Amino acid sequence: MRHATPLLAALSTLLLGACASTAAPRAPQAFAVEVPAVSHPQGETPQWWYRNGAAQAAANGAMSGKAKNVILFLGDGMSLTTVAAARILEGQRHGNPGEENLLSWERFPATAFSKTYNTDSQTPDSAGTMTAITTGVKTHMGAIGVSAGDRSDCADSLNKHALTWLQLADSAGMATGVVSTARLTHATPAATYAHSPDRNWENDTDLPENARAAGCQDIAQQLLSTSRYGRGPLVALGGGRGQFTTVNEQDPEYADKVGLRLDGRNLVAEWQAAHPQGAYVWNAEQLKAAAGAPALLGLFEPDHMQYELDRPKDPAGEPSLAELTRAAIATLSRHQEGYVLMVEGARIDHANHSGNAARALGDTIAMSDAVRAAVEASSAEDTLIIVTADHSHTLNFVGYPARGNAILGKVKDKGGEDGAGGLDLARDATGLPYTTLSYANGPGYTGASNRQPAGPKTFPHTPSSYEPAQGRPDLTHVDTEHLDYMQEALVPAKAESHGGEDVGIWARGPGSVAVRGTMEQNAIYHLIVQATPRLRERLCAQGTCNAQGVPVDLPQPASFERKAP
């Protein structure tokens, strides 16, 4: 037998070295957490939900994460169909066919699916879903920061407060922030800092007298009182000025508007007193001027902020979600102990409810810009970024449109699935054209309503009654790509509903390898706390961890409040 030549031996060594250098990274260490079998839904206690979520995250290797900072992006109502359509629209805006495009987070290496149901509903709402994400416990529809119970029972909810990871981070000495294009008291942002069995108790005028007597607080004032865990959010940027000011105070931007509070409390003034070096801002120029402030409160509209496509019309100048994100990260990243930040693209949901795909996709693209800004302002070495949605919507992407067909346009194909003809408008079985995007229900129903005549509807459309449609309208000469065109809806409704199917999770940074498979939505909380040593250690210090150091026991909020001197 011939001996290998020195050249062959050298080549073999090089090849082996090359194989070793391209080998897949070692899988993160998985930890097994025993979860008792229970009957569903009767046996699903808050402790069971918490431990079950912890088990999923630990089994996926989240405990191997070493994140210093965490940024969670929440696209409210951002269904997978919304993502796909927005991806194409963004590509088409740049003169490309669109299908080849990717939104910023779609380039992240880790992906998973999230099961979004509430404890009492197959198709969920934003309050119960965000509470699952912020507390690790699934709960009822409408719940803010409390475990499942009676939505109208304040007294019952007082013993069901659940610690959020924003409050946990505050207790651990980290900097915290909340950004949203909705009112800061709306369901998603509220679930990071407030506790209420009913999401609608946003200011004192919304709080029923019996709830007030039982000891519940309106959500707006809880933005200030959550400082009992540390400093409270050092950044809070969004809409909702009216929730924080009184009926005797004129809005600074709109002469015909005043605040909503009847209790005489100006919560903006109270925040300023608590943060004497901080900056309160309500327009884009003020936000830029406040760049060096140690704390930021920004309330840019009396109600929700503008849709991205309407934002340029704002008389005072309103910052984009990307600008809000950059400002938040710049402020929080000055803190060496690390930070956690929640950023919500809220109005994706509102536009879908309104049956107006153009604005829903526009705000999805705006969130993609914000995620890109966060990637540029942070490092994958120390910052975990997670992008997800709270729930889906009924937006449909249908027909056989040709490659590059305008996503907001009418379907043009080459003879349907067989592709046997020339490019032309596709037609339904009655000979009428139809759009690529439509809704299963909502205000785009083409029957006459008490607000608009029969035929295509124009945004905004908020009817209270309909007449049955007499067939479909002829869209041949209708501009379905117009900003205000409302996609047809099959079932008439004042507002389009949420959908119940899974939504996506995308992640990059320390601990992101644990984002995989199909997960219960409350496991996202556990991914965050397990992948962030400072959060994990704070939980363990209160005795909520098992022998392996996995936080498995539901934390009691009072144990994490600042001790009186």
XYZ file of C-alpha atoms in Angstrom:
565
model
C 0.000 0.000 0.000
C 1.353 3.424 -1.008
C 2.006 6.026 1.679
C 0.283 9.449 1.415
C 2.538 12.116 0.004
C 3.340 15.195 2.109
C 1.205 17.267 -0.320
C -1.822 15.008 0.186
C -1.332 15.083 3.926
C -1.213 18.859 3.893
C -4.363 19.044 1.791
C -6.138 16.687 4.179
C -5.169 18.877 7.125
C -6.462 22.006 5.369
C -9.745 20.348 4.463
C -10.277 19.103 8.010
C -9.520 22.579 9.340
C -11.985 24.133 6.917
C -14.715 21.703 7.959
C -14.079 22.468 11.612
C -14.236 26.229 11.051
C -17.622 26.008 9.310
C -19.204 23.582 11.760
C -22.546 24.604 13.232
C -22.293 26.416 16.588
C -22.806 24.278 19.644
C -26.447 24.069 20.659
C -27.284 26.035 23.817
C -27.714 24.062 27.018
C -31.304 23.016 27.539
C -32.811 22.800 31.000
C -35.743 20.509 31.767
C -38.464 22.022 33.917
C -41.183 19.680 35.099
C -44.699 21.002 34.470
C -47.659 19.239 36.091
C -50.338 17.870 33.773
C -53.614 19.762 34.198
C -57.077 19.733 32.691
C -57.674 22.512 30.182
C -58.740 25.164 30.779
C -59.861 24.467 34.358
C -56.385 23.622 35.672
C -54.575 26.573 34.092
C -53.665 28.608 37.182
C -51.354 31.646 36.938
C -48.558 29.570 38.502
C -49.120 26.811 35.923
C -48.932 29.290 33.040
C -45.755 30.792 34.483
C -44.019 27.459 34.953
C -45.201 26.182 31.579
C -43.736 29.232 29.825
C -40.499 28.862 31.778
C -40.240 25.234 30.689
C -40.602 26.119 26.998
C -37.939 28.827 27.107
C -35.511 26.731 29.181
C -35.936 23.706 26.902
C -35.029 25.897 23.924
C -31.820 27.096 25.602
C -32.770 30.629 26.665
C -30.706 30.256 29.862
C -27.543 30.407 27.745
C -28.289 34.027 26.807
C -26.055 36.819 28.065
C -28.051 39.882 27.044
C -27.244 43.221 28.637
C -30.121 45.003 26.887
C -33.496 43.902 25.502
C -35.660 45.618 22.899
C -39.088 44.142 22.171
C -40.883 45.397 19.055
C -44.604 44.718 18.999
C -46.468 45.140 15.727
C -50.030 45.397 16.959
C -52.243 43.228 14.753
C -49.291 42.432 12.492
C -50.480 39.189 10.933
C -48.218 37.167 8.669
C -50.372 38.355 5.755
C -49.756 41.959 6.800
C -46.011 41.266 6.910
C -46.014 39.645 3.466
C -48.038 42.443 1.871
C -45.913 45.169 3.514
C -42.736 43.444 2.349
C -44.000 43.547 -1.239
C -45.225 47.146 -0.981
C -41.871 48.334 0.358
C -40.088 46.582 -2.506
C -42.474 48.088 -5.043
C -41.908 51.563 -3.603
C -38.271 51.099 -4.599
C -39.185 50.175 -8.144
C -38.805 46.414 -7.782
C -41.318 43.564 -8.225
C -41.495 43.396 -4.406
C -41.723 39.689 -3.675
C -37.937 39.417 -3.338
C -37.848 42.095 -0.652
C -37.428 41.514 3.091
C -38.490 43.765 5.940
C -35.681 44.551 8.369
C -36.559 41.901 10.963
C -37.006 39.205 8.326
C -33.213 39.155 8.076
C -32.926 38.074 11.712
C -31.526 34.545 12.163
C -34.112 33.203 14.619
C -37.817 32.683 13.918
C -40.773 31.038 15.622
C -44.565 31.067 15.795
C -46.608 32.425 18.700
C -49.989 30.985 19.789
C -52.043 34.010 20.743
C -55.314 32.865 22.359
C -56.523 34.345 25.664
C -57.654 32.150 28.554
C -61.281 32.882 27.618
C -61.133 33.413 23.842
C -59.769 31.657 20.761
C -59.304 35.004 19.029
C -57.625 37.390 21.467
C -57.381 41.101 22.165
C -54.285 43.255 22.639
C -54.551 43.556 26.421
C -54.580 39.868 27.296
C -51.939 39.043 24.700
C -49.530 41.780 25.748
C -50.010 40.857 29.387
C -48.932 37.316 28.470
C -45.785 38.759 26.854
C -44.971 41.107 29.742
C -45.794 38.859 32.726
C -45.325 35.277 31.536
C -48.955 34.449 32.367
C -51.853 34.102 29.933
C -55.001 35.906 31.031
C -58.484 37.011 30.015
C -59.437 39.290 27.154
C -59.108 42.917 28.274
C -56.744 42.250 31.192
C -53.837 44.622 31.846
C -51.092 43.181 34.065
C -53.400 40.873 36.038
C -54.025 37.137 35.875
C -57.354 35.744 34.685
C -60.514 36.755 36.492
C -63.661 38.845 36.145
C -63.061 41.831 33.879
C -65.443 44.046 35.869
C -64.288 43.029 39.351
C -61.676 45.436 40.684
C -61.532 43.883 44.152
C -60.813 40.438 42.713
C -58.018 41.813 40.522
C -56.127 43.445 43.390
C -54.802 40.039 44.447
C -53.921 39.104 40.876
C -51.345 41.736 39.942
C -48.493 40.208 37.929
C -44.966 41.627 37.827
C -43.995 42.805 34.327
C -40.507 42.497 32.926
C -40.353 46.313 32.712
C -41.012 46.531 36.460
C -38.610 43.659 37.092
C -35.883 45.456 35.148
C -36.577 48.674 37.068
C -36.263 46.737 40.319
C -32.960 45.276 39.082
C -31.500 48.742 38.484
C -31.809 48.714 34.702
C -33.114 51.653 32.678
C -36.566 51.149 31.152
C -38.565 52.679 28.330
C -41.911 52.489 26.509
C -42.594 53.779 22.986
C -45.900 53.529 21.115
C -47.786 55.231 18.312
C -50.979 54.654 20.339
C -52.005 56.412 23.522
C -49.494 55.474 26.212
C -52.494 54.273 28.225
C -53.677 51.961 25.449
C -53.578 48.182 25.885
C -50.081 47.326 24.665
C -48.011 50.032 26.371
C -50.209 49.892 29.488
C -49.450 46.191 29.926
C -45.789 47.032 30.558
C -46.462 49.109 33.688
C -50.125 48.961 34.802
C -52.515 46.543 36.505
C -56.217 46.674 35.673
C -58.820 43.981 34.990
C -60.295 46.218 32.258
C -58.147 47.868 29.584
C -60.682 50.688 29.208
C -59.962 52.295 32.581
C -57.439 54.663 30.997
C -58.158 57.863 32.988
C -60.193 58.764 36.056
C -63.336 59.520 34.030
C -63.251 55.955 32.651
C -62.889 54.333 36.076
C -66.256 53.155 37.492
C -67.064 54.479 40.945
C -67.217 50.983 42.456
C -63.778 50.189 41.038
C -62.355 53.404 42.476
C -63.913 52.625 45.858
C -62.435 49.113 45.775
C -58.932 50.518 45.285
C -58.248 50.431 41.537
C -56.305 53.234 39.871
C -56.752 54.518 36.354
C -54.023 53.463 33.951
C -52.589 56.945 33.303
C -51.673 57.571 36.919
C -50.060 54.129 37.104
C -47.403 55.306 34.654
C -46.184 57.489 37.512
C -46.847 55.149 40.433
C -44.900 52.282 38.829
C -41.772 54.135 40.005
C -42.231 52.222 43.277
C -40.122 49.485 41.652
C -37.177 51.815 41.048
C -37.274 54.964 38.915
C -40.174 54.172 36.614
C -39.765 54.393 32.841
C -37.021 56.888 31.986
C -38.480 57.087 28.481
C -42.210 57.189 27.715
C -43.045 58.351 24.184
C -46.386 58.099 22.408
C -49.828 59.628 22.149
C -52.568 60.278 24.686
C -52.017 63.793 26.087
C -55.681 63.978 27.004
C -55.378 61.099 29.470
C -52.766 63.008 31.502
C -54.280 66.507 31.668
C -57.491 67.994 33.045
C -60.659 69.251 31.390
C -59.621 72.774 32.400
C -56.395 72.699 30.372
C -56.261 73.526 26.671
C -54.239 71.227 24.455
C -50.993 72.903 23.303
C -51.498 71.849 19.672
C -55.246 72.007 19.063
C -57.203 75.035 20.251
C -60.488 73.107 20.279
C -59.289 70.326 22.582
C -58.810 70.001 26.342
C -57.688 67.222 28.635
C -59.952 64.447 29.906
C -59.239 64.230 33.640
C -61.853 65.355 36.177
C -59.765 64.718 39.301
C -57.780 67.951 38.910
C -54.463 66.108 38.511
C -52.095 67.217 35.774
C -49.976 64.097 35.476
C -47.546 65.797 33.093
C -46.753 68.364 35.807
C -46.410 65.561 38.357
C -43.973 63.742 36.062
C -41.944 66.937 35.629
C -41.785 67.401 39.401
C -40.491 63.831 39.755
C -37.916 64.370 36.960
C -36.680 67.966 37.381
C -33.864 67.420 34.871
C -36.103 65.532 32.460
C -37.800 66.870 29.345
C -41.478 66.863 28.447
C -42.034 67.236 24.692
C -45.018 67.194 22.347
C -43.585 67.731 18.858
C -40.652 66.621 16.709
C -38.510 69.729 17.204
C -38.826 69.539 20.969
C -37.816 65.871 20.864
C -34.639 66.774 18.969
C -33.872 69.581 21.411
C -34.258 67.205 24.371
C -31.509 64.871 23.158
C -29.379 65.233 26.298
C -32.138 64.923 28.880
C -31.790 62.059 31.386
C -35.532 61.300 31.183
C -38.091 61.829 28.421
C -41.864 62.081 28.418
C -43.307 62.694 24.973
C -47.040 62.987 24.297
C -47.405 63.892 20.636
C -51.200 63.818 20.204
C -54.250 64.139 22.486
C -55.266 60.686 21.244
C -53.315 58.174 19.133
C -50.432 59.415 17.009
C -50.934 59.876 13.267
C -50.721 57.034 10.768
C -47.356 57.110 9.026
C -48.958 58.071 5.704
C -50.752 61.010 7.404
C -47.862 62.102 9.619
C -46.451 64.721 7.190
C -49.710 66.676 7.538
C -49.312 67.103 11.308
C -49.232 70.874 11.926
C -46.729 70.750 14.788
C -44.492 68.080 13.268
C -44.699 64.545 14.599
C -41.692 62.213 14.885
C -41.640 58.873 13.080
C -41.484 55.597 14.973
C -37.850 55.274 13.879
C -37.059 58.707 15.339
C -38.798 57.801 18.593
C -36.813 54.557 18.728
C -33.487 56.302 18.152
C -34.280 58.882 20.845
C -35.251 56.163 23.330
C -32.114 54.092 22.740
C -29.879 57.163 22.936
C -31.312 58.020 26.358
C -31.401 54.499 27.786
C -28.002 53.370 26.491
C -26.255 55.916 28.712
C -26.957 53.554 31.615
C -24.137 51.036 31.982
C -26.331 48.622 33.916
C -28.331 47.915 30.737
C -31.864 48.679 29.622
C -35.131 47.165 28.457
C -37.344 48.896 25.895
C -40.744 48.127 24.377
C -41.587 49.727 21.009
C -45.077 49.340 19.555
C -46.179 49.924 15.987
C -49.727 50.366 17.230
C -51.623 51.704 14.291
C -51.101 48.660 12.098
C -53.965 47.278 14.144
C -56.141 50.370 13.854
C -55.844 50.514 10.070
C -56.704 46.831 9.754
C -59.748 47.386 11.992
C -60.727 50.207 9.623
C -60.420 47.931 6.587
C -57.745 50.166 5.072
C -54.767 48.112 3.944
C -52.754 51.087 2.645
C -52.362 52.566 6.118
C -51.839 49.161 7.769
C -48.981 48.373 5.391
C -47.581 51.896 5.675
C -47.286 51.571 9.440
C -45.758 48.101 9.088
C -43.049 49.550 6.842
C -42.554 52.353 9.386
C -41.968 49.711 12.056
C -39.450 48.020 9.790
C -37.615 51.354 9.637
C -37.718 51.537 13.441
C -36.299 48.021 13.821
C -33.528 48.926 11.375
C -32.772 52.019 13.472
C -32.531 49.840 16.594
C -30.183 47.408 14.862
C -27.937 50.301 13.831
C -27.988 51.792 17.343
C -27.194 48.554 19.192
C -24.901 45.541 19.053
C -25.889 41.930 18.458
C -23.190 41.045 20.980
C -25.098 42.433 23.957
C -28.620 43.399 22.833
C -31.470 40.944 22.322
C -34.027 42.278 19.844
C -37.330 40.447 19.510
C -40.001 41.396 16.956
C -43.480 39.917 17.226
C -47.206 40.676 17.087
C -49.901 40.355 19.703
C -52.520 38.885 17.358
C -53.586 38.551 13.748
C -56.265 40.152 11.541
C -58.566 38.974 8.753
C -56.559 40.462 5.875
C -56.460 38.060 2.893
C -53.878 37.814 0.072
C -55.710 36.000 -2.738
C -56.016 35.173 -6.444
C -53.109 34.498 -8.801
C -51.630 37.970 -9.379
C -48.656 38.012 -11.738
C -45.187 38.597 -10.362
C -44.758 42.295 -9.527
C -48.495 43.048 -9.598
C -49.284 46.104 -7.442
C -50.063 44.668 -4.018
C -52.775 47.306 -3.429
C -54.111 46.911 -6.955
C -56.542 44.664 -8.769
C -55.432 41.134 -9.590
C -53.876 40.815 -13.033
C -52.949 37.304 -14.118
C -52.305 35.175 -17.182
C -55.317 32.945 -16.944
C -55.291 31.922 -13.283
C -53.486 28.872 -11.939
C -53.088 27.389 -15.426
C -51.414 30.552 -16.749
C -52.620 29.927 -20.287
C -53.481 33.474 -21.443
C -52.189 37.003 -21.735
C -51.815 39.371 -18.780
C -55.192 40.904 -17.977
C -57.536 41.707 -15.096
C -58.646 38.564 -13.305
C -62.407 38.284 -12.940
C -64.691 36.574 -10.494
C -67.421 34.130 -11.559
C -69.727 37.058 -12.411
C -67.138 38.710 -14.639
C -66.025 41.469 -12.228
C -62.413 42.315 -11.275
C -61.221 42.035 -7.671
C -58.260 43.125 -5.564
C -55.355 41.035 -4.272
C -56.092 42.152 -0.702
C -59.458 41.829 0.990
C -60.867 41.393 4.502
C -63.052 38.599 5.821
C -65.162 41.148 7.714
C -65.303 44.839 8.459
C -66.490 48.258 7.277
C -65.403 47.629 3.686
C -68.597 45.640 3.082
C -70.071 47.018 -0.148
C -73.744 47.186 0.845
C -75.182 50.618 1.607
C -74.564 51.793 5.179
C -75.977 54.655 7.197
C -72.763 56.552 6.363
C -71.951 55.730 2.723
C -73.874 54.480 -0.327
C -73.620 51.004 -1.829
C -70.328 50.268 -3.560
C -66.652 50.669 -2.627
C -66.128 52.382 0.707
C -63.807 55.289 1.458
C -61.736 55.682 4.644
C -62.794 56.657 7.255
C -66.032 54.702 7.419
C -67.619 53.950 10.807
C -71.159 52.719 10.120
C -73.699 51.504 12.631
C -76.000 49.769 10.142
C -75.888 48.185 6.666
C -78.185 47.021 3.940
C -77.392 43.732 2.171
C -75.126 44.134 -0.841
C -76.698 43.485 -4.218
C -73.731 41.717 -5.765
C -70.214 43.123 -6.032
C -69.326 46.562 -7.398
C -67.450 46.919 -10.696
C -63.911 47.965 -9.737
C -62.688 48.364 -13.321
C -62.366 52.144 -13.038
C -61.886 52.375 -9.269
C -58.454 53.415 -7.984
C -57.894 50.645 -5.451
C -54.352 51.906 -4.800
C -55.649 55.202 -3.405
C -54.696 55.817 0.211
C -58.353 55.970 1.273
C -59.648 52.964 -0.655
C -61.105 50.347 1.679
C -60.708 46.737 0.644
C -63.904 44.749 0.235
C -65.118 42.798 3.248
C -67.232 39.660 3.072
C -69.118 40.155 6.366
C -70.437 43.627 7.320
C -69.156 45.022 10.612
C -68.513 48.425 12.150
C -64.896 47.374 12.635
C -62.911 44.471 11.229
C -62.052 41.819 13.805
C -58.845 40.203 14.964
C -57.815 36.798 13.633
C -56.979 33.791 15.764
C -54.075 32.209 13.873
C -50.428 32.216 14.963
C -48.167 35.218 14.469
C -44.422 35.387 13.906
C -41.524 35.896 16.288
C -38.160 37.077 14.906
C -35.040 37.628 17.000
C -31.324 38.415 16.975
C -28.704 38.804 19.688
C -27.911 36.919 22.919
C -30.515 34.245 23.657
C -32.182 34.505 20.245
C -31.259 30.913 19.420
C -34.081 29.912 21.787
C -36.627 31.505 19.450
C -37.756 28.499 17.430
C -40.707 26.203 16.963
C -44.296 26.974 17.928
C -44.496 28.616 21.336
C -47.183 29.772 23.700
C -47.189 33.566 23.687
C -46.397 33.856 27.387
C -43.091 32.045 26.759
C -41.756 35.276 25.195
C -41.538 36.775 28.696
C -39.496 33.777 29.805
C -37.191 34.034 26.796
C -36.446 37.598 27.853
C -35.868 37.014 31.572
C -33.876 33.799 31.097
C -31.631 35.325 28.412
C -30.869 38.438 30.515
C -28.660 37.581 33.521
C -29.538 40.725 35.469
C -33.262 39.926 35.273
C -32.708 36.258 36.025
C -30.548 37.027 39.051
C -33.104 39.475 40.427
C -35.787 36.794 40.277
C -33.529 34.215 41.866
C -32.676 36.636 44.682
C -36.354 36.550 45.629
C -36.422 32.763 45.698
C -38.395 32.176 42.506
C -35.786 29.930 40.826
C -35.311 26.172 40.938
C -32.044 24.384 41.736
C -30.841 24.953 38.154
C -31.353 28.712 38.431
C -34.415 28.777 36.172
C -37.111 31.242 37.330
C -40.148 28.970 37.680
C -42.280 30.416 40.478
C -44.657 33.313 39.889
C -43.046 36.420 41.458
C -45.020 38.512 43.918
C -44.879 42.191 42.842
C -44.665 43.580 46.391
C -41.371 41.746 46.913
C -39.772 43.793 44.147
C -40.802 47.249 45.293
C -38.247 49.658 46.745
C -37.908 49.360 50.482
C -38.716 52.503 52.455
C -35.578 54.107 53.938
